[in-house]
mmCIF file of C-alpha atoms in Angstrom:
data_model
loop_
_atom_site.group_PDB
_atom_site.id
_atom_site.type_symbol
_atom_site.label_atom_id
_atom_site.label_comp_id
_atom_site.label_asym_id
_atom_site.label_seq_id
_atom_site.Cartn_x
_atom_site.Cartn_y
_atom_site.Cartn_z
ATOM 1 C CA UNK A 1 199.373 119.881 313.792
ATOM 2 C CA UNK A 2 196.580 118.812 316.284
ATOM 3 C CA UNK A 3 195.367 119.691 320.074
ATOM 4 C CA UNK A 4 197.613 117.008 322.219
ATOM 5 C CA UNK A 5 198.718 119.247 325.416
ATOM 6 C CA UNK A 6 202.040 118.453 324.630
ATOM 7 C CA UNK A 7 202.059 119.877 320.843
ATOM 8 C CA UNK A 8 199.002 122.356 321.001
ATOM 9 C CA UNK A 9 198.924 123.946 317.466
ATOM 10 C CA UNK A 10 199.151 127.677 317.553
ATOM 11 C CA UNK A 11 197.009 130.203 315.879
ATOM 12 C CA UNK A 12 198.580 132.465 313.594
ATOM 13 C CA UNK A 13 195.287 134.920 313.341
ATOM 14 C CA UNK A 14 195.711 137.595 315.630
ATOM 15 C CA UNK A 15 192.062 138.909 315.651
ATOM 16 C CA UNK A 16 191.202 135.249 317.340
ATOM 17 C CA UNK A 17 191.807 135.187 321.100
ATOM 18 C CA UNK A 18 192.187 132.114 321.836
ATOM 19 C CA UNK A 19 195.986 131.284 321.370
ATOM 20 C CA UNK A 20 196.047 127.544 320.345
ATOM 21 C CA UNK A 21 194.126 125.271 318.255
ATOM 22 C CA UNK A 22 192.788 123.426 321.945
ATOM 23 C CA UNK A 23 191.447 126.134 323.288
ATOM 24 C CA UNK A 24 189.498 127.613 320.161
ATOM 25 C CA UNK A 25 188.208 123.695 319.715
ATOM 26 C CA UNK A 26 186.877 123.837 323.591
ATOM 27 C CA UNK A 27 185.444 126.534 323.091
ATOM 28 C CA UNK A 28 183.636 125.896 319.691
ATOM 29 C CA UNK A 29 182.928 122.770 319.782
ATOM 30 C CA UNK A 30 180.364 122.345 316.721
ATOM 31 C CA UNK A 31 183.433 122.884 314.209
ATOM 32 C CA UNK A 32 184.176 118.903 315.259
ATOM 33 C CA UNK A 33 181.040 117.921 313.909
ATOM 34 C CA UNK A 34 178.391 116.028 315.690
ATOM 35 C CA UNK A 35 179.250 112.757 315.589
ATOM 36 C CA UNK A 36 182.909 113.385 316.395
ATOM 37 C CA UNK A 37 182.223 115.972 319.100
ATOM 38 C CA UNK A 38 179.738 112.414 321.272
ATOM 39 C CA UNK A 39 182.449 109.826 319.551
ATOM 40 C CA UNK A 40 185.230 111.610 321.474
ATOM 41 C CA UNK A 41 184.540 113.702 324.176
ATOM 42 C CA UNK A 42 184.787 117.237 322.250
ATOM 43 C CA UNK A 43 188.170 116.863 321.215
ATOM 44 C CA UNK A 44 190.035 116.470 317.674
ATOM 45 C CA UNK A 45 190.885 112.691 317.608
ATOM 46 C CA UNK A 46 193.685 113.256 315.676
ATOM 47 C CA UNK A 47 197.304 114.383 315.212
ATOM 48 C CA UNK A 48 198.671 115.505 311.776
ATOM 49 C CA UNK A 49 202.740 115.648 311.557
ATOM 50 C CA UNK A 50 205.236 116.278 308.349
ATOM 51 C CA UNK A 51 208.387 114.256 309.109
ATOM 52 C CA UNK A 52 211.636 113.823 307.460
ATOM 53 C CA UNK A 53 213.967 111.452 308.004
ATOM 54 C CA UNK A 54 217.434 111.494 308.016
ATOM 55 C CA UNK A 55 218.570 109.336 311.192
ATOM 56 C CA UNK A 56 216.393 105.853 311.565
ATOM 57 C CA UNK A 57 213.725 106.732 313.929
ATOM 58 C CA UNK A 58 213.302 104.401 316.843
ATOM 59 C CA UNK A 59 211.767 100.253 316.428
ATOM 60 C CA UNK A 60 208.984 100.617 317.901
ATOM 61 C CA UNK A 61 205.077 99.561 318.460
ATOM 62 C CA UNK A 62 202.173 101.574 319.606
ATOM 63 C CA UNK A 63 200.044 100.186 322.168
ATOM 64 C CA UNK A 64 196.244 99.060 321.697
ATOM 65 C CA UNK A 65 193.659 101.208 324.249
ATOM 66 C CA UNK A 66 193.483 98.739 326.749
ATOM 67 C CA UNK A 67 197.325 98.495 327.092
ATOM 68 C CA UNK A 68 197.431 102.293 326.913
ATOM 69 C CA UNK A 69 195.575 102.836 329.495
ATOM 70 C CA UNK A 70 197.609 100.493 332.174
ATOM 71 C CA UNK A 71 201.031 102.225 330.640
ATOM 72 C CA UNK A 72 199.893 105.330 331.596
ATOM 73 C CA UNK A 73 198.913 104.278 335.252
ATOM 74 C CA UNK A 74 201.727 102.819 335.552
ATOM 75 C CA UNK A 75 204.506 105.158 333.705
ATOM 76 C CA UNK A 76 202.580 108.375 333.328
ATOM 77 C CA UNK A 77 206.245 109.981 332.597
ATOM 78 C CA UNK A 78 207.392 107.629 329.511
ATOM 79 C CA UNK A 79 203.355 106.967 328.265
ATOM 80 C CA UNK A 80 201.592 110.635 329.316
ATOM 81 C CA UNK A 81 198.260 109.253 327.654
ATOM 82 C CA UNK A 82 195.979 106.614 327.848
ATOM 83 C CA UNK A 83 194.930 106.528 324.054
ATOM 84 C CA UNK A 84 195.888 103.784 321.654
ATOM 85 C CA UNK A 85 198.230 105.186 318.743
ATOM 86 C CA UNK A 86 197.631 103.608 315.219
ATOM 87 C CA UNK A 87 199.126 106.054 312.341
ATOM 88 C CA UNK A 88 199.800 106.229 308.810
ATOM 89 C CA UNK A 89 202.546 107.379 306.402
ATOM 90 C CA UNK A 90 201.750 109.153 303.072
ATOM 91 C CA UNK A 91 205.253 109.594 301.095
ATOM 92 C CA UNK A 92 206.401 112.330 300.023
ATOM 93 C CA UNK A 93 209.943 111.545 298.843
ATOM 94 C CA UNK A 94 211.361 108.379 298.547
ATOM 95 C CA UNK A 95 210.816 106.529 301.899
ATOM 96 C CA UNK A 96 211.734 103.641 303.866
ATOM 97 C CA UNK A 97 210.776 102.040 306.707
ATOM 98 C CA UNK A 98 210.598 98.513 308.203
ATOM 99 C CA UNK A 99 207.248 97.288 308.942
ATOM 100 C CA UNK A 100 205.591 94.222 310.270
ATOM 101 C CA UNK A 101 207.276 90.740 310.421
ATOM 102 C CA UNK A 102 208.606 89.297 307.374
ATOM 103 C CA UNK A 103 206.896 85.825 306.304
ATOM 104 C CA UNK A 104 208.648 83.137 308.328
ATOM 105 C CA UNK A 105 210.736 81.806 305.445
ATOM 106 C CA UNK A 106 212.729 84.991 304.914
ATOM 107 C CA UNK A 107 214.086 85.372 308.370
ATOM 108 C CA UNK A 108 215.292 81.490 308.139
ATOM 109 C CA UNK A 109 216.918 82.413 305.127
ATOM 110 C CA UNK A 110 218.811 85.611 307.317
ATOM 111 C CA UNK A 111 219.666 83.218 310.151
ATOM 112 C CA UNK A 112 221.535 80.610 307.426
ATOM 113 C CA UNK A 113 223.094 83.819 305.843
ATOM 114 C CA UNK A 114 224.092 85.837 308.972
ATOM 115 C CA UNK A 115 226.000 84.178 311.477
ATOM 116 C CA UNK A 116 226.152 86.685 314.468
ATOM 117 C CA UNK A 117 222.175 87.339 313.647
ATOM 118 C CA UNK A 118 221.727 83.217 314.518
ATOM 119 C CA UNK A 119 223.866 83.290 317.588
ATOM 120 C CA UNK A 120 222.062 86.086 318.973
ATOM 121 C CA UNK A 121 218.818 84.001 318.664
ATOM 122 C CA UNK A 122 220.538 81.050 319.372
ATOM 123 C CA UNK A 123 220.326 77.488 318.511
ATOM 124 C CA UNK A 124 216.813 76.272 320.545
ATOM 125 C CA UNK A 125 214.520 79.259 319.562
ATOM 126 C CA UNK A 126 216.139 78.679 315.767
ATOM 127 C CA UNK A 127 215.368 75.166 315.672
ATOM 128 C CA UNK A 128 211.656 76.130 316.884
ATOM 129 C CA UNK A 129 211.314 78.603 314.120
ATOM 130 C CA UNK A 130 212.029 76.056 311.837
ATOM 131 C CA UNK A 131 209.907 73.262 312.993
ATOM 132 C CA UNK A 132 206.859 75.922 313.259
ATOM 133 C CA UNK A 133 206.937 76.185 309.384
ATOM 134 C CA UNK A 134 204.262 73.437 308.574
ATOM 135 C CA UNK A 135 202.706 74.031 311.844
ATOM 136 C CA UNK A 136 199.582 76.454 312.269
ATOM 137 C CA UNK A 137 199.538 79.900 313.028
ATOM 138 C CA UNK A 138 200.001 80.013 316.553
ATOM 139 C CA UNK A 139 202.826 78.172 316.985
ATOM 140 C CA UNK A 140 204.346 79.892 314.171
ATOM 141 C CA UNK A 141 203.700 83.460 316.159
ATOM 142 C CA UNK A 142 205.020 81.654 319.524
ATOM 143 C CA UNK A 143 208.079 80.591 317.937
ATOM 144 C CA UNK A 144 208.243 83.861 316.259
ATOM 145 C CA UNK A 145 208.168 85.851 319.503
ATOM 146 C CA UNK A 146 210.486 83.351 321.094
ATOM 147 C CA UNK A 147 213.171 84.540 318.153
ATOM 148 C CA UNK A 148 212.421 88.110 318.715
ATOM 149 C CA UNK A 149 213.076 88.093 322.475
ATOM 150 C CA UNK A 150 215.994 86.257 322.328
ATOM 151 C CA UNK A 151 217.085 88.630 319.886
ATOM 152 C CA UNK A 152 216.058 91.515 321.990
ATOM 153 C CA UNK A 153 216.934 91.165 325.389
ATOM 154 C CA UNK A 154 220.442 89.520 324.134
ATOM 155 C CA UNK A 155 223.425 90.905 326.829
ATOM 156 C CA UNK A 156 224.384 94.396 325.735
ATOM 157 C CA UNK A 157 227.880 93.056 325.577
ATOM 158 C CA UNK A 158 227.343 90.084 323.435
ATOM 159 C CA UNK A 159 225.347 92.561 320.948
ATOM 160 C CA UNK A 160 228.544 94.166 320.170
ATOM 161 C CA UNK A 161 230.749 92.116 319.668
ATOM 162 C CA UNK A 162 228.272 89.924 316.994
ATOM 163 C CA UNK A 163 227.422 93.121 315.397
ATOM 164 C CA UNK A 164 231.435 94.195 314.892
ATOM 165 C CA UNK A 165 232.129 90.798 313.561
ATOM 166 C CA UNK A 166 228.892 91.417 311.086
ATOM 167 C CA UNK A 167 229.789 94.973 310.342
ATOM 168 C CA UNK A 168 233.266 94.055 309.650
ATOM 169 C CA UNK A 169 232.608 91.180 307.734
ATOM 170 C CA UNK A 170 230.338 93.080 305.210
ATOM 171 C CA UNK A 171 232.917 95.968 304.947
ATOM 172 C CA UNK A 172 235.421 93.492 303.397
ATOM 173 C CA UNK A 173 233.140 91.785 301.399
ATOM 174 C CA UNK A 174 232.073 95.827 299.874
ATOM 175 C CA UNK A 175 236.007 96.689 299.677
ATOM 176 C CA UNK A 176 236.777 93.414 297.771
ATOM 177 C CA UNK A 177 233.753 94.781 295.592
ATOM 178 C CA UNK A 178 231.090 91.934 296.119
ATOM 179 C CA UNK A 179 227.291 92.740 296.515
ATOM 180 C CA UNK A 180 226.258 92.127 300.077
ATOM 181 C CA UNK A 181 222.710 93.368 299.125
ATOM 182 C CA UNK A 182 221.171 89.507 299.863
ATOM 183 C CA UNK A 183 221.789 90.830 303.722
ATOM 184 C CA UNK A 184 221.079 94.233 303.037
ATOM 185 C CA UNK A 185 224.735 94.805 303.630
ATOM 186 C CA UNK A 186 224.489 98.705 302.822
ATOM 187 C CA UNK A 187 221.211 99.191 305.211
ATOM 188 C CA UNK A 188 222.999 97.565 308.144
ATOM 189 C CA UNK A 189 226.577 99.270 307.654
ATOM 190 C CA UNK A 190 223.960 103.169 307.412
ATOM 191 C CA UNK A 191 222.339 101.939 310.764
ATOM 192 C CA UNK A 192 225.407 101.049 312.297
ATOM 193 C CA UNK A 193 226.962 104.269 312.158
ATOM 194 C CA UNK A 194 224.074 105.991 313.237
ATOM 195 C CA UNK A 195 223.706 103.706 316.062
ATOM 196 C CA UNK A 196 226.578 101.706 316.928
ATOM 197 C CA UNK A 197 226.510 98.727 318.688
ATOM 198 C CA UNK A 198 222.609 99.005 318.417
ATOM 199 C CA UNK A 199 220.353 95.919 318.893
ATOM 200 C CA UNK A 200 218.101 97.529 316.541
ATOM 201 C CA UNK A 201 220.508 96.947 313.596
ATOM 202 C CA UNK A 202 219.444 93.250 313.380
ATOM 203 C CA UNK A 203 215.913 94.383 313.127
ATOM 204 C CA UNK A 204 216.436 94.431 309.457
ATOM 205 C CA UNK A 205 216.276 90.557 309.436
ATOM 206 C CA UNK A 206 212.854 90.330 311.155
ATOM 207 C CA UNK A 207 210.524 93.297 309.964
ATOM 208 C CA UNK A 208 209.627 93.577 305.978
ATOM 209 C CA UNK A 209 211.903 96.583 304.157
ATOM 210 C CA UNK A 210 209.462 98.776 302.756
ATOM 211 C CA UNK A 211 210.737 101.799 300.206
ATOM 212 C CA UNK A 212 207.270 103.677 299.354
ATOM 213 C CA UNK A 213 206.835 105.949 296.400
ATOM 214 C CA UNK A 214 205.797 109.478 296.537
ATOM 215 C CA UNK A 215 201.653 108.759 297.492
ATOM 216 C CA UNK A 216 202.695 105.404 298.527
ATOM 217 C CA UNK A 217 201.077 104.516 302.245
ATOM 218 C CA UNK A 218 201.775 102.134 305.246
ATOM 219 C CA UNK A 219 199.102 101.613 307.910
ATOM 220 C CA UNK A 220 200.348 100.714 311.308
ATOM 221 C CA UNK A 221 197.850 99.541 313.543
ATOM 222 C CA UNK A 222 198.319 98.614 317.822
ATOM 223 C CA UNK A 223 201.627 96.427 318.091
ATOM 224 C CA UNK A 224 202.820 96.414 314.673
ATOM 225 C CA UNK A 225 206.714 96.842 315.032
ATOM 226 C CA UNK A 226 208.058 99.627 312.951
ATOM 227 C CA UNK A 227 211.084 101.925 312.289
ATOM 228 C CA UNK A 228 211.185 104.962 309.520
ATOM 229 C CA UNK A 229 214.511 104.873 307.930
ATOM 230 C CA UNK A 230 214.830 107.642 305.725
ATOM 231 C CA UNK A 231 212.806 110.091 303.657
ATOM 232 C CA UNK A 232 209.725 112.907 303.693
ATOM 233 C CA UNK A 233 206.555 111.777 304.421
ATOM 234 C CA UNK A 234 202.959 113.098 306.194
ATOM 235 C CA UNK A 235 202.045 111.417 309.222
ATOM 236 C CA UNK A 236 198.556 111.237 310.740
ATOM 237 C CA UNK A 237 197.814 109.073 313.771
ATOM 238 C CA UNK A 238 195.342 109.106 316.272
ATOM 239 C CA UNK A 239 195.787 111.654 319.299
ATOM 240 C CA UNK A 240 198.228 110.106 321.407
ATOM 241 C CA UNK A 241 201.836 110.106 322.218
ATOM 242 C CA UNK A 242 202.499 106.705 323.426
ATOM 243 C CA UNK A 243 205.428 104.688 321.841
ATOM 244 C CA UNK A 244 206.894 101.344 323.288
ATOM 245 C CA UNK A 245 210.933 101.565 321.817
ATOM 246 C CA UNK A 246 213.362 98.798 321.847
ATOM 247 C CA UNK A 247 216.317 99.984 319.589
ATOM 248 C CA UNK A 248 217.438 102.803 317.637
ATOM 249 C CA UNK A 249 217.006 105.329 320.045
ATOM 250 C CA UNK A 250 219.166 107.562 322.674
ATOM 251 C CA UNK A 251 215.185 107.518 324.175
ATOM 252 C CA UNK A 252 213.366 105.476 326.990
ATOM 253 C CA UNK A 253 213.296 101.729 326.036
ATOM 254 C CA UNK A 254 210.654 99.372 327.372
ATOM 255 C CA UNK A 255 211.878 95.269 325.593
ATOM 256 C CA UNK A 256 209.915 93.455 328.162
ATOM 257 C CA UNK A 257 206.404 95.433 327.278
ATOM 258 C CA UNK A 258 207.378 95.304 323.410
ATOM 259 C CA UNK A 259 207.970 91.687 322.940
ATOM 260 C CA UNK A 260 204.783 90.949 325.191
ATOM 261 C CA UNK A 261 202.677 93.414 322.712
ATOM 262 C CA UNK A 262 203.667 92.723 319.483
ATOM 263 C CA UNK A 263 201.461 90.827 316.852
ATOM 264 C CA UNK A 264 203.570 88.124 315.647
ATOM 265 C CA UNK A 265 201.969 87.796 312.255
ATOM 266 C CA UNK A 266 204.041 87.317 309.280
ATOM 267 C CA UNK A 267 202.710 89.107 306.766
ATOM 268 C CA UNK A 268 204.487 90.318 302.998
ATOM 269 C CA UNK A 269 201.676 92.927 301.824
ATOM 270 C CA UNK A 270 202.148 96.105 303.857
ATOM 271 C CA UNK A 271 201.352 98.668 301.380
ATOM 272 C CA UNK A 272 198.057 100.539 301.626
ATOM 273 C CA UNK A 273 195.966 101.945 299.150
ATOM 274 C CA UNK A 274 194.442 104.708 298.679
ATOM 275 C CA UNK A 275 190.555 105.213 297.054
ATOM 276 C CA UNK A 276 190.015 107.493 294.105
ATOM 277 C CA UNK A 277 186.543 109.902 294.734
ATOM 278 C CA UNK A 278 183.672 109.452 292.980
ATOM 279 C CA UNK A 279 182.728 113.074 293.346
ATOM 280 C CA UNK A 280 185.995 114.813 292.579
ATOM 281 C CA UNK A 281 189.119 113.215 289.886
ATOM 282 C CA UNK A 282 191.741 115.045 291.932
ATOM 283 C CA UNK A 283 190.508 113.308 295.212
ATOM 284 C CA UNK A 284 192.369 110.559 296.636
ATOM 285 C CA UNK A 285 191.084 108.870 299.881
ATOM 286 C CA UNK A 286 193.792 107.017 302.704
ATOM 287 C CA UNK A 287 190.861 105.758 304.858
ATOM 288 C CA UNK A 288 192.239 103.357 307.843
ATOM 289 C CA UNK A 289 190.338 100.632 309.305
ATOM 290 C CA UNK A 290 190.085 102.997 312.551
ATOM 291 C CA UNK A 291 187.313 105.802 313.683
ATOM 292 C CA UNK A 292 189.872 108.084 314.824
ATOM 293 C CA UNK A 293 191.309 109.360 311.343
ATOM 294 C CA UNK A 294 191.662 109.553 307.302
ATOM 295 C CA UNK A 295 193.889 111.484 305.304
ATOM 296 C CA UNK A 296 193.017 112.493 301.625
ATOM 297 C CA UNK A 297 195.557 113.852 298.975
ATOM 298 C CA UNK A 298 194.611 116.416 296.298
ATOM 299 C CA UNK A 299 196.689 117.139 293.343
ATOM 300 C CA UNK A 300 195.147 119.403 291.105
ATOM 301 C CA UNK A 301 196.587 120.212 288.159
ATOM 302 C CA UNK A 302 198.296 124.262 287.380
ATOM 303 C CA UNK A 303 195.456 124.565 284.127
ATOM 304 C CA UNK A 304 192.027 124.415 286.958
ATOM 305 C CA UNK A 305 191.620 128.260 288.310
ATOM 306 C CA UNK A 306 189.600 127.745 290.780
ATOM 307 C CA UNK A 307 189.143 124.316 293.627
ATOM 308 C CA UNK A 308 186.509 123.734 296.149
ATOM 309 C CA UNK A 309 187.529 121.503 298.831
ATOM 310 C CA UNK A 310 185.334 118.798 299.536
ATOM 311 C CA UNK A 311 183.130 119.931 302.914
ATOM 312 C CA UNK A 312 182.919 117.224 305.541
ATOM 313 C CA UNK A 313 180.880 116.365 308.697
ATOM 314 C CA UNK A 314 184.163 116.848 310.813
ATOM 315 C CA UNK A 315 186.861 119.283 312.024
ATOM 316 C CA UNK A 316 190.162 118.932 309.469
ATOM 317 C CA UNK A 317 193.628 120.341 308.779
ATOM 318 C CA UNK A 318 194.642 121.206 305.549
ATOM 319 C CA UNK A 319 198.134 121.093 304.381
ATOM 320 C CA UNK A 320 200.104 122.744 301.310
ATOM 321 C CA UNK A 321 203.006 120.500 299.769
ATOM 322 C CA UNK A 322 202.965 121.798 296.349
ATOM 323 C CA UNK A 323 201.512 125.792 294.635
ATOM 324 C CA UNK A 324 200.327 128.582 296.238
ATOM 325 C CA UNK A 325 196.417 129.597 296.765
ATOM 326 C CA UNK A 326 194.248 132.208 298.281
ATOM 327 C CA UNK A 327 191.431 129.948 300.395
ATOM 328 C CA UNK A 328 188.531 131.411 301.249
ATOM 329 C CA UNK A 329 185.009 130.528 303.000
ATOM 330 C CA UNK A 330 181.798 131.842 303.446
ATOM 331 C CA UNK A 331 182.664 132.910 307.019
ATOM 332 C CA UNK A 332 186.135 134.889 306.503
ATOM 333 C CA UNK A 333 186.549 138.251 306.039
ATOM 334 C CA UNK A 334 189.440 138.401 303.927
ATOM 335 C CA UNK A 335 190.754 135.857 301.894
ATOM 336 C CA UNK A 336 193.894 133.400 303.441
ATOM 337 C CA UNK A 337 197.188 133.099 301.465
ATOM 338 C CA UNK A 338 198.471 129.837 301.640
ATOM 339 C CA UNK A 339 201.757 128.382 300.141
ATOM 340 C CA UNK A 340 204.029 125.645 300.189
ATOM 341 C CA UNK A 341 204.139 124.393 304.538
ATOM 342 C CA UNK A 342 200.731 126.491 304.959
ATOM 343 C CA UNK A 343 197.983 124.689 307.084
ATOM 344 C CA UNK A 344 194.063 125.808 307.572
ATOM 345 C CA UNK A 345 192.249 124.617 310.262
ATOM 346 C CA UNK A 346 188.995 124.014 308.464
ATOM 347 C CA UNK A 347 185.440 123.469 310.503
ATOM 348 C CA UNK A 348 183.226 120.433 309.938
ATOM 349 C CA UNK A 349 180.629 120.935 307.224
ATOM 350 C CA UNK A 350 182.367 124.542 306.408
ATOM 351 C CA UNK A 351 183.136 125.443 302.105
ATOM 352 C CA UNK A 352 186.493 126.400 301.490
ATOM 353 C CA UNK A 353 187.389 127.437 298.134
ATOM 354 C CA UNK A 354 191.063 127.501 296.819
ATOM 355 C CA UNK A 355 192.069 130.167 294.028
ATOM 356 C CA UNK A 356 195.346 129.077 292.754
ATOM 357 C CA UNK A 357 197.287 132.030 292.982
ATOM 358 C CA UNK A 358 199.870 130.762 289.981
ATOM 359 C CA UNK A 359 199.235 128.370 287.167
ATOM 360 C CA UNK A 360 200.967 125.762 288.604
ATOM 361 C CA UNK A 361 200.113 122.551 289.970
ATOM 362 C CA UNK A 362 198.653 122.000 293.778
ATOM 363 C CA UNK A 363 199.538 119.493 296.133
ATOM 364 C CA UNK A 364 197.270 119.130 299.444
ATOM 365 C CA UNK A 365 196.869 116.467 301.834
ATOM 366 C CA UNK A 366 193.995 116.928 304.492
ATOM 367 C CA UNK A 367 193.261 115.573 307.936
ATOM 368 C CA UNK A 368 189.936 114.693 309.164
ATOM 369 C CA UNK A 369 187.604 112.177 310.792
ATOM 370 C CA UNK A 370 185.198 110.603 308.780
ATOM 371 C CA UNK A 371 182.432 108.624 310.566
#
């Protein structure tokens, strides 16, 4: 849901012209609002996306702007923009992913636990892991990346083998009935036999394992390493289709440009928050440290008739998870039925009112730019 060439939305209303959501936004370019229309060149900034999950999707990193931009010189056919990518992740379901680089101690802890995982890394960039522990930061995230790329750019041949011996190892341990869960013996078995023989499979042991609650976010910002796993979530990211891959994938994989980009920061806390509104109870607020997006969630109970939907100095989508409603503005003719999967392009500073069509209770989550 957005204006990228690749993915331009399509209009559904027959009596409008234009035929996708990029060519009614050239063409009326106030509904961006003013600040977003100067900010970025009179298009939407953002991308809006519902995914679920079954296979792990790729480990991967999206690149900052100034990386973007020499990708797409260089590769315009695997990076076809030259826009920086951060995104977030709303669950909707149960949902995992792997995210960031676990604190320093934990991946020690994997490389005493998991043979084939250690001789992967091997002995020297190990030892340096170790040592980095009382050291400062820096030498911590050298040492770090030194692990990683060892890991990563291991012979393709050498991979398998390490990651048979592993796989077979924990299905013993499983048949004989013992709880392999201290090296997320079930996780790596699933990836495994989505993607055998995949590198990727001993990401596990370097990112953080994340399993978010329904409402539950992640941020990803430029070169944090990330995989989804499994589950329903909403997805908003800024408007750009560049992704760096190393693993997990049948797709184009670039290890020498991810283990250069990533940010080798061990960090525990990945969840993010969201902000309740002042204005409006049902209002919760997933703003980003980034210009280019912010997602809000509205659950409203069955019992309220009627809801007006917070106007805003900026083009958004809205999205129905949950009820059915009749929206109408001040500019529409007729008013819009919208149900479960419906989405309303709605123009900055424009009133939108929401009838609930049955007294049950509404799920929305909404798109926009806020400035």
């Amino acid at each position: 849901m957005g204006s990228h060439p690749r993915g331009d939305a399509k209009i559904l209303d027959d009596r409008i012209s234009q035929k996708t959501l990029g060519q009614w936004i050239a063409e009326n370019q106030d509904c961006l609002g003013s600040k977003v229309k100067d900010m970025f060149h009179g298009k939407l900034p953002f991308l809006f996306k519902v995914l679920s999950v079954e296979t792990a999707l790729s480990i991967q990193a999206h690149p900052n702007k100034e990386l973007a931009e020499k990708l797409h010189l260089q590769a315009p056919q695997h990076y076809p923009d030259a826009n920086h990518k951060p995104e977030m992740a709303v669950a909707l379901t149960s949902f995992q992913g792997l995210c960031g680089f676990r604190p320093v101690e934990e991946i020690l802890t994997f490389l005493t636990k998991v043979p084939e995982f250690q001789f992967l890394i091997g002995d020297k960039a190990a030892t340096q892991l170790k040592q980095s522990m009382g050291g400062d930061s820096r030498s911590m995230a050298s040492a770090l990346q030194s692990c990683f790329s060892h890991l990563m750019k291991s012979e393709k041949k050498v991979v398998v083998e390490q990651l048979n011996l592993l796989v077979k190892r924990i299905s013993q341990q499983v048949a004989a009935g013992n709880n392999m869960e201290d090296i997320y013996g079930e996780l790596l078995l699933q990836l495994h036999q989505q993607y055998p023989g995949d590198i990727g499979c001993f990401a596990i042991y370097f990112l953080n394992l994340l399993t978010l609650k329904p409402g539950e976010a992640m941020f990803l910002e430029a070169n944090v390493p990330h995989a989804y796993l499994k589950g329903d979530c909403v997805e908003c990211m800024a408007c750009s289709d560049n992704t760096v891959r190393a693993g997990l994938t049948p797709k184009f994989i670039d290890v020498p440009t991810l283990c250069e980009m990533l940010s080798y920061t061990p960090t525990k806390d990945r969840l993010f928050l969201p902000a309740q509104s002042q204005e409006d109870p049902y209002l919760y607020i997933y703003d980003p440290p980034v210009p280019d997006f912010t997602v809000m969630k509205m659950q409203v109970p069955g019992s309220v008739a009627e809801y007006k939907v917070l106007a805003v100095d900026s083009a958004s989508i809205l999205l129905v998870v949950q009820g059915r409603v009749t929206a109408s503005t001040p500019t529409t003719q007729t008013p819009i039925p919208l149900q479960r999967g419906g989405v309303l392009f709605i123009g900055a500073n424009e009133r939108v009112s929401l009838k609930l069509a049955v007294p049950s209770d509404l799920l929305l989550f909404r798109a926009c730019c806020l400035l």
